[in-house]
Coordinates of C-alpha atoms in Angstrom, one line a residue:
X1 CA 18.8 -15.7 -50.9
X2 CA 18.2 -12.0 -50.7
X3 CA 14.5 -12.7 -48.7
X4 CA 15.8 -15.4 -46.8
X5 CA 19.0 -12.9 -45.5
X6 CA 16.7 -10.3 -44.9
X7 CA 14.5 -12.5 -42.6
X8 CA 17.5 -13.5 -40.6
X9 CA 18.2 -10.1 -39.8
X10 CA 15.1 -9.0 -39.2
X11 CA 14.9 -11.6 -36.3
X12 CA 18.0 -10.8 -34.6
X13 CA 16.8 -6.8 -34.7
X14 CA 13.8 -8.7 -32.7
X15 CA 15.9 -10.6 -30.5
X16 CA 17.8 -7.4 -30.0
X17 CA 15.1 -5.7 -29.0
X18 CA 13.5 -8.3 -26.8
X19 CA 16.5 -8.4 -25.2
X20 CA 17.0 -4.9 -24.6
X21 CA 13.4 -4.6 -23.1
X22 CA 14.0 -7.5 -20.8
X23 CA 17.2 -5.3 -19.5
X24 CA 15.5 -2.2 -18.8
X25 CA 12.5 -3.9 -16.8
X26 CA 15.2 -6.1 -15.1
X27 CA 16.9 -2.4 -13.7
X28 CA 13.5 -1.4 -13.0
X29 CA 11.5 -1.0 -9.5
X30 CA 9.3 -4.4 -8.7
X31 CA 6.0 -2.4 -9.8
X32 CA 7.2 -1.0 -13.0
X33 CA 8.3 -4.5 -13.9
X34 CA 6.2 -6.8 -16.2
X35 CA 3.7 -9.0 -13.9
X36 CA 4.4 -12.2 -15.4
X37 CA 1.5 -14.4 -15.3
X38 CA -1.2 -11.4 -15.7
X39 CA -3.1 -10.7 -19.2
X40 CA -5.1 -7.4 -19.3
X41 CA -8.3 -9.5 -19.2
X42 CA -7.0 -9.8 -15.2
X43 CA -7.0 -5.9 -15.0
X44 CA -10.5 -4.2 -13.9
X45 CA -11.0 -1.6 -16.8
X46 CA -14.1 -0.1 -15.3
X47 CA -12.9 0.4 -12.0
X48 CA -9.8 2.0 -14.0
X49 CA -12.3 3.8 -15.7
X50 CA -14.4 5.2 -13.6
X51 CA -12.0 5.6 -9.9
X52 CA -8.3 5.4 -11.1
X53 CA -7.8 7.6 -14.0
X54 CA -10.0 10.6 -12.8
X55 CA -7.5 10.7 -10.0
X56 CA -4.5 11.8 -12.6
X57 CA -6.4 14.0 -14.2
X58 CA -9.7 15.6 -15.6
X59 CA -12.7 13.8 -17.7
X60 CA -11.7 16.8 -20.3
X61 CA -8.3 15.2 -20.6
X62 CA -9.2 11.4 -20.9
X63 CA -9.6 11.1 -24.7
X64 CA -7.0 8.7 -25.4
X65 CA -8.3 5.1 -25.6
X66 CA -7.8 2.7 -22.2
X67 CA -4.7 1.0 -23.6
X68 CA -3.1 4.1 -24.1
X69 CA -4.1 5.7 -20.6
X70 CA -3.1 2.2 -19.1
X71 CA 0.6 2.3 -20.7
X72 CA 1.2 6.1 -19.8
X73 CA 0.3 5.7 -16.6
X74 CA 2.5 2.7 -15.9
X75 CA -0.1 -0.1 -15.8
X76 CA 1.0 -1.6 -18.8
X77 CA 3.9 -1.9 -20.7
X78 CA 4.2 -0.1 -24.1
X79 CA 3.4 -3.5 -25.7
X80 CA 0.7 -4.0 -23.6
X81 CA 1.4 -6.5 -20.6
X82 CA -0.1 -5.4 -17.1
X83 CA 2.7 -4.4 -15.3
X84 CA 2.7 -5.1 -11.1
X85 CA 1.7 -1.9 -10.6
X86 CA -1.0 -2.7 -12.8
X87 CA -2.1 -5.8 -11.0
X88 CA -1.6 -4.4 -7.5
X89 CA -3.8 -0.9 -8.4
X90 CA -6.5 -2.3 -10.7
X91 CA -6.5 -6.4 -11.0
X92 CA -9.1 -8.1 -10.3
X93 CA -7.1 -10.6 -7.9
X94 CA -3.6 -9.4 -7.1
X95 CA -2.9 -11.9 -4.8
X96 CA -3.3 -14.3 -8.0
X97 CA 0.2 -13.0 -9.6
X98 CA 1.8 -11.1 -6.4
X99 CA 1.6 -13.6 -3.8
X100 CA 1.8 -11.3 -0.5
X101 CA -0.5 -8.9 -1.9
X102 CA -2.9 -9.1 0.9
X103 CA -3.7 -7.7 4.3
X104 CA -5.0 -10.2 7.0
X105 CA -6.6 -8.7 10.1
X106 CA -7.0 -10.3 13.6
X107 CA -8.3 -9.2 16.6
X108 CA -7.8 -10.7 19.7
X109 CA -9.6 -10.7 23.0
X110 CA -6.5 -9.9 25.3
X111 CA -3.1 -9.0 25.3
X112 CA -1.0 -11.7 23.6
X113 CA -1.1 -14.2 20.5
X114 CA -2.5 -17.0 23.0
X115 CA -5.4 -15.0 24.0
X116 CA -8.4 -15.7 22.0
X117 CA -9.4 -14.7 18.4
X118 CA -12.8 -12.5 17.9
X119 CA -12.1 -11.6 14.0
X120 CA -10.2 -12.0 11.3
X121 CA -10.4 -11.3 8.0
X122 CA -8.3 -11.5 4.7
X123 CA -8.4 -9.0 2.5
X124 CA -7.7 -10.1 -1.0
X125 CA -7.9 -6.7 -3.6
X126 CA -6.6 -3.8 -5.6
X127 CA -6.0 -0.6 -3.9
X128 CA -9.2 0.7 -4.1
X129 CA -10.9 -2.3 -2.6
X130 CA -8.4 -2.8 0.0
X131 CA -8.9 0.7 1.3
X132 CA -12.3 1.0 0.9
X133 CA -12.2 -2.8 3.2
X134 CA -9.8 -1.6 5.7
X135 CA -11.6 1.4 6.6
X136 CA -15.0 -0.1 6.9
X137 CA -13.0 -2.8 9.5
X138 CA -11.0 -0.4 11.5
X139 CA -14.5 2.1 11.6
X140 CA -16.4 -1.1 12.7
X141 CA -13.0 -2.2 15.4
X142 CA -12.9 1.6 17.4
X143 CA -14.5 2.1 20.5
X144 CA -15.3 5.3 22.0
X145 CA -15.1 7.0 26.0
X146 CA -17.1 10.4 26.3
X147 CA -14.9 13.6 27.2
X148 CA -15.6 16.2 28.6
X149 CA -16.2 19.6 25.9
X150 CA -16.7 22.8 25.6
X151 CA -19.7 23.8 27.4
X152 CA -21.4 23.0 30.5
X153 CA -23.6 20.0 29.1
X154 CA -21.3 18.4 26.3
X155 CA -19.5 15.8 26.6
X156 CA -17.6 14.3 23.0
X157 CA -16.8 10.8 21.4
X158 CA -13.0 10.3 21.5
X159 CA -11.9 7.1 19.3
X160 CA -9.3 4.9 21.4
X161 CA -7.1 5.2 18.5
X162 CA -7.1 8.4 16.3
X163 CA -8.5 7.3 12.8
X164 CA -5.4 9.6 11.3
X165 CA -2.9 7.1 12.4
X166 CA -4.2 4.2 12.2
X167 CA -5.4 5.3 8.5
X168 CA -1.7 6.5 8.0
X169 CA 0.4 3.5 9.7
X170 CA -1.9 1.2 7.9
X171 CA -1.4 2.9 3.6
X172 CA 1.7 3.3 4.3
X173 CA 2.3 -0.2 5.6
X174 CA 0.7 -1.4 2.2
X175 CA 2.9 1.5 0.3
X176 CA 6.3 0.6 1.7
X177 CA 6.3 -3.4 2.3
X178 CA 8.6 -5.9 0.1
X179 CA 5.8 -7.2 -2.6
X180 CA 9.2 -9.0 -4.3
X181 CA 10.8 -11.2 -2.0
X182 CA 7.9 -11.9 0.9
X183 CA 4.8 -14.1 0.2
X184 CA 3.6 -12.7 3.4
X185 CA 0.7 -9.9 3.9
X186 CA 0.6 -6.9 5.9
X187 CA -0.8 -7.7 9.1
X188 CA -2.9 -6.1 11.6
X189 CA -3.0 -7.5 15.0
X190 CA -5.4 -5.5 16.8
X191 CA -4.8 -6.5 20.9
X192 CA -6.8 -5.1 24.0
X193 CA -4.3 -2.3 24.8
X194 CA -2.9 -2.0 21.3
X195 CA -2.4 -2.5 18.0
X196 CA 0.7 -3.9 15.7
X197 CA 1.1 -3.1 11.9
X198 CA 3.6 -5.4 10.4
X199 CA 4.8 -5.3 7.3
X200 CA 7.5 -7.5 5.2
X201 CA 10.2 -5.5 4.2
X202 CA 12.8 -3.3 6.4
X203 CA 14.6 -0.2 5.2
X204 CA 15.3 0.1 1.5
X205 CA 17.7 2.4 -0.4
X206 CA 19.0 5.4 1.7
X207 CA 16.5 4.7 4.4
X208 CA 18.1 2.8 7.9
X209 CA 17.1 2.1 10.9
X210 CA 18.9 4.8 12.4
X211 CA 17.2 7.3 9.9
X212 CA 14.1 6.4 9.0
X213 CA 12.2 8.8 10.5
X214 CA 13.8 11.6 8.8
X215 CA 15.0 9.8 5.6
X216 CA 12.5 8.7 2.4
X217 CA 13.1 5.9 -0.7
X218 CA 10.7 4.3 -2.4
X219 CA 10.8 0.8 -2.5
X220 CA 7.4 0.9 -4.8
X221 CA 7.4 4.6 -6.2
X222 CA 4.6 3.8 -9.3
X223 CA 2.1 2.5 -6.0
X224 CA 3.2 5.7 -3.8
X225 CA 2.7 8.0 -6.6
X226 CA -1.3 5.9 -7.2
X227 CA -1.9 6.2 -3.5
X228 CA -1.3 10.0 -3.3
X229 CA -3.1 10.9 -6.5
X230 CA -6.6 8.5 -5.0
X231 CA -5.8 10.4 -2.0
X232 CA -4.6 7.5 0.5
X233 CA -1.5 9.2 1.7
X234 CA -1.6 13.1 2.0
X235 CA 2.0 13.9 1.3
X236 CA 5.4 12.4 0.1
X237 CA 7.6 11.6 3.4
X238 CA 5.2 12.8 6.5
X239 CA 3.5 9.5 7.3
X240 CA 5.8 8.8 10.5
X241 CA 5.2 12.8 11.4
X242 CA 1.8 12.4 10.9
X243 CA 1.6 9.3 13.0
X244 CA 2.7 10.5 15.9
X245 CA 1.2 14.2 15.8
X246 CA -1.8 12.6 15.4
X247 CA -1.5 10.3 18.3
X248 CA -0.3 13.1 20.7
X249 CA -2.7 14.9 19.9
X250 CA -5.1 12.6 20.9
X251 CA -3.6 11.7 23.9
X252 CA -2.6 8.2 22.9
X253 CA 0.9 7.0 24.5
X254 CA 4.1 7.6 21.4
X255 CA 4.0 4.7 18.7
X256 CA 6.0 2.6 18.7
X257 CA 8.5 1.7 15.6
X258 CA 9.9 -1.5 15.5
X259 CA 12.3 -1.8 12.5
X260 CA 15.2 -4.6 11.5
X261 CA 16.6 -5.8 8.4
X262 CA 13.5 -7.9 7.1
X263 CA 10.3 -6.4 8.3
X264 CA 8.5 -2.9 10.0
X265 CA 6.2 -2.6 12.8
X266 CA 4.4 0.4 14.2
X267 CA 3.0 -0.1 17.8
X268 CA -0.1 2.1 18.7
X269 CA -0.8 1.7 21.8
X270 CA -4.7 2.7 23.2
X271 CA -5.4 6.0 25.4
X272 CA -4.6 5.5 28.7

């Protein structure tokens, strides 16, 4: 009677527990939160290995063993679940377990949806393969006039979009967007005279529309804090700042930002 008491209890400390753990991950941001169907197996340990964790800190310090690293920096859960932030930094296929974790790209050969399409890509991957993609695209996408420079026979490349901005409007559009309640991707619509950077998800927390360019939250604070450390946003709460610096000092016309209750879209439009 004794064992059989003893066992009873023991499983309702487990259900106790469970239960507890299930409430603090329900209070919890969307990438701190347990990925559901993901197994580590689904996480890319040697890209973790090699690219993610030397971004928090030195080869000296990474003695621990990868499930520990993984849980303290957020990846997993303490028992060992990937968590989204997990999936969206590191898996192997995030789009497999977080639906809108994509970025589809389209170019267009004129100045409106009907005009036709010259590319388009999707770009299904973890940060670091989604960056590394969307650079090589926008690189490959810029053209180039010749200005005139310093000295009688120079003349430099100027990019019809700075690289800063688009680099900036397009992290930060991957940072910010709702991964929870959109299936849709970050898109890029890249037109003759300009380009459009939409991304599901208006303001969150303390940001609104009427503030947004002088107010920060952080719908997805585990991914903003990965992106900074791997060095895809510079600083905490400068990307709209750095946006449009970037484009007046290029010359570019001021972007665009087009911002409601369900998505955000920055407008750069191309040097005159």
């Amino acid at each position: 009677m004794l064992t059989g008491t003893t066992t009873t209890r023991e499983a309702a400390d487990d259900e106790q527990r469970l239960v507890a753990e299930i409430r603090r991950f329900a209070a919890a941001p969307f990438d701190a939160r347990p990925a559901q169907t993901a197994r580590v197996d689904d996480l890319d340990l040697r890209l973790f290995s090699s690219t993610y964790l030397p971004a928090f800190e030195s080869p000296e310090e990474t003695s621990r063993p990868v499930e520990a690293e993984l849980a303290r920096l957020r990846l997993t859960t303490p028992g060992g679940a990937p968590t989204n932030l997990g999936v969206l930094a590191v898996g192997a296929d995030p789009s497999a377990h977080v639906p809108g974790a994509y970025v589809q790209f389209i170019r267009y050969q004129g100045l409106d949806l009907d005009a036709p399409v010259v590319d388009q890509h999707e770009i299904r991957g973890n940060l670091v393969h989604t960056a590394t993609r969307l650079s090589a695209l926008v690189g490959a996408n810029l053209r180039t006039k010749l200005k005139e420079g310093e000295g009688l026979f120079r003349e430099d490349a100027l990019p019809d979009y700075p690289p800063e901005a688009l680099r900036e409007t397009c992290m930060n559009a991957v940072m910010h967007r709702d991964y929870e309640r959109s299936h849709a991707p970050v898109r890029i619509a890249w037109f003759e005279d300009r380009i459009e950077v939409t991304n599901p998800g208006g303001p969150y927390g303390q940001v609104r529309v009427d503030n947004f360019d002088r107010v920060q939250d952080y719908r997805n604070p585990g991914l903003a804090r990965a992106m900074k450390a791997l060095g895809y946003v510079n600083r905490f709460g400068r990307g709209i700042w750095r946006i449009r610096s970037a484009m007046a000092r290029a010359g570019n016309p001021v972007p665009e930002f087009r911002v409601d209750d369900s998505s955000w879209c920055v407008v750069l439009r191309k040097w005159p």
